Amino acid sequence: MTVNREIHLAARPFGEPRPDDFELVAAAVPEPAEGQILVRNTWMSVDPYMRDRMDEGESYLPPFQLGTPMDGSAIGEVVASRSAEIPVGATVVHFLGWREYAVLDAAAATVVDPALASAETWLGALGTTGLTAYVALTEVAPVREGDVVFVSAAAGAVGSVAGQLARKLGASRVIGSAGGALKARKLVADLGYDAAIDYRAGSLAEQLAQAAPDGIDVYVDHVGGDHLVAAIDALRPGGRIAMVGAISSYNATEPVPGPSNLFELAAKDATLRGMLINSYFHLFPEWIGKAAGWLADGSLRTEVTVAEGIERAPEAFLDMMRGGNVGKMLVRL
Ligand code: NAP
């Protein structure tokens, strides 16, 4: 019998999760029922939204249950099929990550073309990561010709796509912030940013004023907190902010106060709009149609940070939350 190793949530974290909040469990490989497929997962994704699901409260996705496998995006090869729709050998993306083998209804899997892009790319730039950048900059805070665009967590999965995309959409200047000198250098050298802010190196507001002396038109917020305050201050009249994430508060143990300067949005006739990528999945074909071409011609560069083996998945998640990744953080199974 082949063993299926999977990661369970062992305890609900208080503040920053710890390695012993997770447990590696060996289970039997499940058998597919009629209409189901068995997938050998080859890669899985770790994402910031998973932190919220480790808490008890209901969010837009249900909380992880203690003592059961966690879930999230994964890609793998179909090794057994009882579905006429999906044959053995197909490559599928689905939502039963955090385990080496997954059984699921064929309808819950999306067949992807491994010749079009690598497995890593299907979980990254061609997955919800890339789509998030696209939606933020076209639907939620649309970039107009000549705009100055600011992106936080700019060296991360969404941020590393967003900078390059903003330029493609007509931005005249793209500024990214990230933690540490190495990442800041990488933003300009490899990820298409015109200017970089190392938010750990000094005042964010001062560095933003220096990078964008005349202000910004669009801000893609992945961080919240002081980043959002600085961006609202720097926003030009008619500016747009996409509230994509607020990772600076995901481990908070007390409610975090909102920005003190919110009313500036009224005075500037500006927009701050939240987004949930699940509401935009209908745009996947449009995004993949564009991004696949850019990936193929080299005009969209992507990076991944890889952890090896299911046993390292919790560490990969913790590392990503602390900024240990450049580009998309993935686990190779
Ligand atoms: P990511 O950027 O690849 O990884 C998270 C990054 O956050 C880390 O690499 C780290 O980079 C940064 N970070 C962590 N703590 C921070 C802090 N206190 N201050 C500033 N930066 C901090 O993750 P991602 O998957 O691309 O997600 C980025 C954001 O988008 C997250 O907030 C996520 O929740 C959000 N998101 C939302 C949606 C949606 O539907 N609304 C969809 C996808 C993602 P540094 O080293 O630079 O600190």
Short mmCIF file of C-alpha atoms and ligand atoms in Angstrom, two decimals:
data_model
loop_
_atom_site.label_atom_id
_atom_site.label_comp_id
_atom_site.label_asym_id
_atom_site.label_seq_id
_atom_site.Cartn_x
_atom_site.Cartn_y
_atom_site.Cartn_z
CA MET A 1 0.00 0.00 0.00
CA THR A 2 1.35 3.44 -0.92
CA VAL A 3 1.35 5.90 1.95
CA ASN A 4 -0.20 9.32 1.59
CA ARG A 5 1.61 11.88 3.72
CA GLU A 6 -0.47 14.92 4.60
CA ILE A 7 -0.24 17.98 6.83
CA HIS A 8 -2.85 18.52 9.52
CA LEU A 9 -3.42 21.63 11.58
CA ALA A 10 -2.58 20.37 15.07
CA ALA A 11 -3.40 23.55 17.03
CA ARG A 12 -4.87 26.97 16.32
CA PRO A 13 -1.97 29.47 16.40
CA PHE A 14 -1.98 32.49 18.67
CA GLY A 15 -0.09 35.25 16.84
CA GLU A 16 2.66 33.94 14.59
CA PRO A 17 2.17 30.20 13.90
CA ARG A 18 4.86 27.81 15.15
CA PRO A 19 6.09 24.56 13.59
CA ASP A 20 4.30 22.48 16.25
CA ASP A 21 0.94 23.96 15.19
CA PHE A 22 1.27 21.52 12.24
CA GLU A 23 1.54 17.75 12.12
CA LEU A 24 2.81 15.39 9.40
CA VAL A 25 0.45 12.40 9.26
CA ALA A 26 0.74 9.16 7.25
CA ALA A 27 -2.58 7.87 5.87
CA ALA A 28 -3.71 5.37 3.27
CA VAL A 29 -4.04 6.58 -0.31
CA PRO A 30 -7.79 6.95 -0.87
CA GLU A 31 -9.63 5.09 -3.67
CA PRO A 32 -11.55 7.15 -6.22
CA ALA A 33 -15.31 6.52 -6.34
CA GLU A 34 -17.40 6.76 -9.53
CA GLY A 35 -16.89 10.21 -11.10
CA GLN A 36 -13.68 10.82 -9.15
CA ILE A 37 -9.96 10.96 -9.92
CA LEU A 38 -6.85 10.15 -7.88
CA VAL A 39 -4.13 12.78 -8.28
CA ARG A 40 -0.48 12.47 -7.29
CA ASN A 41 0.28 16.04 -6.30
CA THR A 42 3.58 17.33 -7.66
CA TRP A 43 3.50 20.91 -6.33
CA MET A 44 1.42 22.79 -3.76
CA SER A 45 1.05 26.43 -2.94
CA VAL A 46 1.38 28.18 0.42
CA ASP A 47 -0.48 31.49 0.59
CA PRO A 48 -1.02 34.29 3.11
CA TYR A 49 -4.83 33.78 3.22
CA MET A 50 -4.19 30.40 4.86
CA ARG A 51 -3.25 32.19 8.08
CA ASP A 52 -6.81 33.42 8.46
CA ARG A 53 -8.14 29.89 7.98
CA MET A 54 -6.03 28.68 10.90
CA ASP A 55 -8.25 30.76 13.21
CA GLU A 56 -11.62 29.53 14.35
CA GLY A 57 -13.88 32.23 12.95
CA GLU A 58 -15.72 31.96 9.65
CA SER A 59 -14.21 33.98 6.79
CA TYR A 60 -14.86 33.84 3.04
CA LEU A 61 -13.48 30.29 3.24
CA PRO A 62 -14.22 27.92 6.13
CA PRO A 63 -11.56 27.53 8.84
CA PHE A 64 -9.20 24.54 8.70
CA GLN A 65 -10.42 21.81 11.02
CA LEU A 66 -8.01 20.51 13.64
CA GLY A 67 -6.73 16.98 13.02
CA THR A 68 -7.70 16.90 9.33
CA PRO A 69 -5.62 17.71 6.25
CA MET A 70 -5.36 21.37 5.38
CA ASP A 71 -6.21 22.38 1.80
CA GLY A 72 -5.22 24.89 -0.85
CA SER A 73 -4.08 25.06 -4.46
CA ALA A 74 -2.07 22.15 -5.86
CA ILE A 75 -1.17 20.64 -9.19
CA GLY A 76 -0.53 17.01 -10.03
CA GLU A 77 -0.90 14.08 -12.35
CA VAL A 78 -4.00 11.90 -12.54
CA VAL A 79 -2.88 8.35 -11.62
CA ALA A 80 -6.33 6.70 -11.48
CA SER A 81 -9.62 7.82 -12.96
CA ARG A 82 -13.23 6.76 -12.68
CA SER A 83 -14.37 9.75 -14.71
CA ALA A 84 -15.01 9.82 -18.43
CA GLU A 85 -14.01 13.50 -18.39
CA ILE A 86 -10.41 13.27 -17.15
CA PRO A 87 -8.05 10.48 -18.24
CA VAL A 88 -5.07 9.01 -16.41
CA GLY A 89 -1.98 11.07 -17.23
CA ALA A 90 -3.78 14.44 -17.33
CA THR A 91 -2.28 17.37 -15.41
CA VAL A 92 -4.83 19.03 -13.14
CA VAL A 93 -5.00 22.02 -10.82
CA HIS A 94 -7.29 21.61 -7.82
CA PHE A 95 -7.77 22.66 -4.20
CA LEU A 96 -6.62 19.60 -2.22
CA GLY A 97 -3.02 20.54 -1.48
CA TRP A 98 -1.10 19.82 1.75
CA ARG A 99 -1.09 16.08 0.86
CA GLU A 100 0.79 13.85 -1.57
CA TYR A 101 -2.30 12.15 -3.05
CA ALA A 102 -5.77 13.61 -3.40
CA VAL A 103 -9.09 12.07 -4.41
CA LEU A 104 -11.63 14.50 -5.77
CA ASP A 105 -14.62 14.80 -8.05
CA ALA A 106 -13.51 15.33 -11.63
CA ALA A 107 -15.69 18.47 -11.69
CA ALA A 108 -13.51 20.01 -8.96
CA ALA A 109 -10.34 19.73 -11.07
CA THR A 110 -9.16 21.92 -13.95
CA VAL A 111 -7.16 20.20 -16.66
CA VAL A 112 -4.19 22.34 -17.72
CA ASP A 113 -1.74 22.04 -20.59
CA PRO A 114 1.76 21.20 -19.31
CA ALA A 115 3.16 22.15 -22.72
CA LEU A 116 1.87 25.73 -22.33
CA ALA A 117 3.60 26.36 -19.01
CA SER A 118 5.41 24.58 -16.19
CA ALA A 119 3.55 23.27 -13.16
CA GLU A 120 5.08 26.07 -11.06
CA THR A 121 3.71 28.66 -13.47
CA TRP A 122 0.21 27.16 -13.39
CA LEU A 123 0.23 27.71 -9.61
CA GLY A 124 1.85 31.15 -9.93
CA ALA A 125 1.65 33.63 -12.78
CA LEU A 126 -1.05 31.68 -14.65
CA GLY A 127 -2.93 30.89 -11.43
CA THR A 128 -4.74 33.08 -8.92
CA THR A 129 -1.46 34.89 -8.17
CA GLY A 130 -1.19 36.36 -11.65
CA LEU A 131 -4.93 36.86 -11.95
CA THR A 132 -4.89 38.88 -8.71
CA ALA A 133 -2.32 41.30 -10.14
CA TYR A 134 -4.35 41.58 -13.36
CA VAL A 135 -7.66 42.23 -11.60
CA ALA A 136 -6.12 44.75 -9.19
CA LEU A 137 -4.62 46.81 -12.02
CA THR A 138 -7.42 46.52 -14.60
CA GLU A 139 -10.68 46.22 -12.64
CA VAL A 140 -10.20 47.46 -9.09
CA ALA A 141 -7.61 50.25 -9.41
CA PRO A 142 -7.25 50.52 -13.19
CA VAL A 143 -3.96 51.90 -14.46
CA ARG A 144 -4.21 54.73 -16.99
CA GLU A 145 -1.57 55.87 -19.44
CA GLY A 146 1.21 57.77 -17.64
CA ASP A 147 0.20 56.77 -14.09
CA VAL A 148 2.65 56.46 -11.23
CA VAL A 149 1.99 53.09 -9.58
CA PHE A 150 3.09 51.89 -6.14
CA VAL A 151 3.00 48.21 -5.12
CA SER A 152 3.79 46.78 -1.67
CA ALA A 153 5.13 43.27 -1.01
CA ALA A 154 6.50 43.94 -4.48
CA ALA A 155 8.98 41.05 -4.57
CA GLY A 156 6.32 38.51 -3.59
CA ALA A 157 4.09 36.34 -5.74
CA VAL A 158 1.44 38.91 -6.73
CA GLY A 159 3.78 41.91 -6.41
CA SER A 160 6.41 40.52 -8.76
CA VAL A 161 3.78 40.19 -11.50
CA ALA A 162 2.04 43.49 -10.66
CA GLY A 163 5.09 45.69 -11.25
CA GLN A 164 5.71 44.34 -14.74
CA LEU A 165 2.01 44.38 -15.56
CA ALA A 166 1.58 48.01 -14.47
CA ARG A 167 4.23 49.00 -16.99
CA LYS A 168 2.55 46.98 -19.73
CA LEU A 169 -0.72 48.79 -18.93
CA GLY A 170 0.88 52.18 -19.52
CA ALA A 171 2.32 53.28 -16.16
CA SER A 172 5.09 55.84 -16.53
CA ARG A 173 6.79 54.90 -13.26
CA VAL A 174 6.41 51.83 -11.04
CA ILE A 175 7.62 51.83 -7.45
CA GLY A 176 7.81 48.75 -5.26
CA SER A 177 8.43 48.23 -1.57
CA ALA A 178 9.93 45.13 -0.01
CA GLY A 179 11.79 44.10 3.13
CA GLY A 180 15.58 44.20 2.89
CA ALA A 181 18.27 45.60 0.62
CA LEU A 182 18.61 42.40 -1.40
CA LYS A 183 14.94 42.36 -2.36
CA ALA A 184 14.95 46.09 -3.07
CA ARG A 185 17.83 45.63 -5.51
CA LYS A 186 16.05 42.70 -7.15
CA LEU A 187 12.91 44.77 -7.72
CA VAL A 188 14.82 47.09 -10.04
CA ALA A 189 17.32 44.62 -11.47
CA ASP A 190 14.94 41.75 -12.32
CA LEU A 191 11.30 42.56 -11.68
CA GLY A 192 10.71 45.64 -13.81
CA TYR A 193 10.40 48.27 -11.06
CA ASP A 194 11.79 51.76 -11.68
CA ALA A 195 12.42 52.45 -8.01
CA ALA A 196 12.48 50.37 -4.87
CA ILE A 197 11.79 51.08 -1.22
CA ASP A 198 13.30 48.93 1.51
CA TYR A 199 10.64 49.49 4.17
CA ARG A 200 12.97 48.13 6.86
CA ALA A 201 15.63 50.72 6.08
CA GLY A 202 13.87 53.88 7.28
CA SER A 203 10.73 55.99 7.01
CA LEU A 204 8.39 54.58 4.40
CA ALA A 205 6.72 57.97 3.87
CA GLU A 206 10.07 59.69 3.26
CA GLN A 207 11.26 56.99 0.88
CA LEU A 208 7.96 57.10 -1.01
CA ALA A 209 8.15 60.89 -1.30
CA GLN A 210 11.64 60.54 -2.71
CA ALA A 211 10.64 57.83 -5.20
CA ALA A 212 7.45 59.66 -6.25
CA PRO A 213 8.02 63.39 -5.64
CA ASP A 214 4.75 64.31 -7.42
CA GLY A 215 2.70 61.59 -5.76
CA ILE A 216 1.14 58.33 -6.95
CA ASP A 217 -1.99 57.54 -8.95
CA VAL A 218 -2.45 53.85 -8.13
CA TYR A 219 -1.52 51.79 -5.09
CA VAL A 220 -1.80 48.00 -4.91
CA ASP A 221 -1.97 47.32 -1.18
CA HIS A 222 -0.74 43.93 0.02
CA VAL A 223 0.39 45.09 3.45
CA GLY A 224 -2.01 47.57 5.10
CA GLY A 225 -0.83 49.48 8.21
CA ASP A 226 1.84 52.10 7.66
CA HIS A 227 2.04 51.26 3.95
CA LEU A 228 -1.61 52.18 3.46
CA VAL A 229 -1.24 55.40 5.47
CA ALA A 230 1.80 56.46 3.41
CA ALA A 231 0.05 55.61 0.13
CA ILE A 232 -3.09 57.61 1.04
CA ASP A 233 -0.87 60.58 1.91
CA ALA A 234 0.98 60.27 -1.41
CA LEU A 235 -2.15 59.74 -3.52
CA ARG A 236 -2.89 62.34 -6.18
CA PRO A 237 -6.43 63.61 -6.82
CA GLY A 238 -8.53 60.92 -8.51
CA GLY A 239 -6.13 58.22 -7.31
CA ARG A 240 -7.10 54.57 -6.90
CA ILE A 241 -6.15 52.02 -4.28
CA ALA A 242 -6.77 48.27 -4.62
CA MET A 243 -7.05 46.71 -1.18
CA VAL A 244 -5.72 43.25 -1.99
CA GLY A 245 -4.19 42.23 1.33
CA ALA A 246 -3.05 43.47 4.73
CA ILE A 247 -0.35 40.99 5.65
CA SER A 248 1.15 43.25 8.33
CA SER A 249 -1.87 42.41 10.50
CA TYR A 250 -2.47 38.70 9.75
CA ASN A 251 -0.71 37.52 12.92
CA ALA A 252 -2.12 40.32 15.10
CA THR A 253 -3.58 39.21 18.43
CA GLU A 254 -5.51 42.48 18.98
CA PRO A 255 -7.70 44.46 16.55
CA VAL A 256 -5.49 46.72 14.43
CA PRO A 257 -6.54 50.39 14.17
CA GLY A 258 -7.42 51.65 10.70
CA PRO A 259 -5.47 54.36 8.85
CA SER A 260 -5.69 57.74 10.58
CA ASN A 261 -5.87 59.62 7.27
CA LEU A 262 -8.84 57.88 5.57
CA PHE A 263 -10.73 61.14 5.04
CA GLU A 264 -8.01 62.30 2.65
CA LEU A 265 -9.67 59.92 0.18
CA ALA A 266 -12.74 62.18 0.14
CA ALA A 267 -10.68 65.34 -0.18
CA LYS A 268 -8.77 63.76 -3.09
CA ASP A 269 -11.86 62.35 -4.78
CA ALA A 270 -10.03 59.03 -4.61
CA THR A 271 -11.16 55.41 -4.55
CA LEU A 272 -10.19 52.63 -2.18
CA ARG A 273 -11.73 49.35 -3.21
CA GLY A 274 -11.35 45.87 -1.82
CA MET A 275 -11.23 42.75 -3.96
CA LEU A 276 -11.62 39.02 -3.52
CA ILE A 277 -10.09 37.07 -6.37
CA ASN A 278 -12.77 34.36 -6.18
CA SER A 279 -15.22 36.88 -7.67
CA TYR A 280 -13.07 37.25 -10.79
CA PHE A 281 -12.38 33.66 -11.85
CA HIS A 282 -14.36 34.33 -15.04
CA LEU A 283 -11.38 36.45 -16.15
CA PHE A 284 -8.99 33.48 -16.09
CA PRO A 285 -9.20 32.80 -19.86
CA GLU A 286 -8.59 36.49 -20.63
CA TRP A 287 -5.58 36.63 -18.27
CA ILE A 288 -4.09 33.32 -19.39
CA GLY A 289 -4.49 34.37 -23.01
CA LYS A 290 -2.37 37.46 -22.36
CA ALA A 291 0.08 36.15 -19.80
CA ALA A 292 0.99 32.94 -21.65
CA GLY A 293 2.19 35.03 -24.59
CA TRP A 294 4.23 37.36 -22.36
CA LEU A 295 5.79 34.41 -20.54
CA ALA A 296 6.67 32.79 -23.85
CA ASP A 297 8.27 35.93 -25.31
CA GLY A 298 10.13 36.65 -22.06
CA SER A 299 8.47 40.02 -21.43
CA LEU A 300 6.91 38.73 -18.17
CA ARG A 301 9.51 37.29 -15.81
CA THR A 302 8.56 35.12 -12.89
CA GLU A 303 10.42 33.75 -9.91
CA VAL A 304 9.65 30.94 -7.51
CA THR A 305 11.08 29.99 -4.15
CA VAL A 306 10.91 26.24 -3.65
CA ALA A 307 10.79 24.04 -0.56
CA GLU A 308 11.31 20.32 -1.10
CA GLY A 309 8.93 17.71 0.31
CA ILE A 310 5.58 17.69 2.09
CA GLU A 311 7.37 17.65 5.44
CA ARG A 312 8.73 21.12 4.69
CA ALA A 313 5.35 22.63 3.75
CA PRO A 314 4.67 24.20 7.19
CA GLU A 315 8.17 25.72 7.22
CA ALA A 316 7.58 27.06 3.69
CA PHE A 317 4.37 28.72 4.85
CA LEU A 318 6.06 30.28 7.90
CA ASP A 319 9.01 31.40 5.79
CA MET A 320 6.74 33.06 3.22
CA MET A 321 4.84 34.93 5.94
CA ARG A 322 8.19 36.32 7.20
CA GLY A 323 9.37 37.34 3.72
CA GLY A 324 11.66 34.38 2.98
CA ASN A 325 10.37 34.16 -0.59
CA VAL A 326 11.06 35.96 -3.84
CA GLY A 327 8.17 35.42 -6.23
CA LYS A 328 5.78 32.57 -5.56
CA MET A 329 6.51 30.27 -2.60
CA LEU A 330 5.86 26.65 -3.60
CA VAL A 331 6.46 23.18 -2.23
CA ARG A 332 7.63 20.43 -4.56
CA LEU A 333 6.10 17.14 -3.42
P1 NAP B 1 3.80 37.07 -1.10
O1 NAP B 1 3.87 38.53 -1.36
O2 NAP B 1 4.48 36.16 -2.03
O3 NAP B 1 4.33 36.75 0.37
C1 NAP B 1 4.01 37.55 1.44
C2 NAP B 1 5.02 38.71 1.57
O4 NAP B 1 4.51 39.66 2.49
C3 NAP B 1 6.34 38.29 2.15
O5 NAP B 1 7.22 37.80 1.17
C4 NAP B 1 6.85 39.58 2.80
O6 NAP B 1 7.71 40.25 1.90
C5 NAP B 1 5.58 40.42 2.98
N1 NAP B 1 5.35 40.77 4.38
C6 NAP B 1 5.14 39.94 5.42
N2 NAP B 1 4.95 40.63 6.57
C7 NAP B 1 5.04 41.95 6.22
C8 NAP B 1 4.94 43.18 6.95
N3 NAP B 1 4.71 43.19 8.28
N4 NAP B 1 5.10 44.34 6.27
C9 NAP B 1 5.35 44.34 4.94
N5 NAP B 1 5.45 43.21 4.20
C10 NAP B 1 5.30 42.04 4.83
O7 NAP B 1 2.28 36.67 -0.97
P2 NAP B 1 1.16 36.80 -2.11
O8 NAP B 1 0.52 35.47 -2.26
O9 NAP B 1 1.72 37.49 -3.29
O10 NAP B 1 0.09 37.75 -1.41
C11 NAP B 1 0.38 39.14 -1.26
C12 NAP B 1 -0.81 39.80 -0.55
O11 NAP B 1 -1.96 39.70 -1.39
C13 NAP B 1 -1.20 39.16 0.78
O12 NAP B 1 -1.63 40.20 1.64
C14 NAP B 1 -2.37 38.27 0.41
O13 NAP B 1 -3.23 38.04 1.50
C15 NAP B 1 -3.02 39.12 -0.67
N6 NAP B 1 -3.83 38.39 -1.66
C16 NAP B 1 -5.16 38.72 -1.72
C17 NAP B 1 -5.96 38.16 -2.68
C18 NAP B 1 -7.39 38.60 -2.77
O14 NAP B 1 -8.21 37.92 -3.39
N7 NAP B 1 -7.75 39.74 -2.18
C19 NAP B 1 -5.44 37.19 -3.56
C20 NAP B 1 -4.08 36.86 -3.47
C21 NAP B 1 -3.28 37.49 -2.51
P3 NAP B 1 8.86 41.28 2.43
O15 NAP B 1 10.11 40.47 2.54
O16 NAP B 1 8.91 42.28 1.36
O17 NAP B 1 8.42 41.79 3.76
#
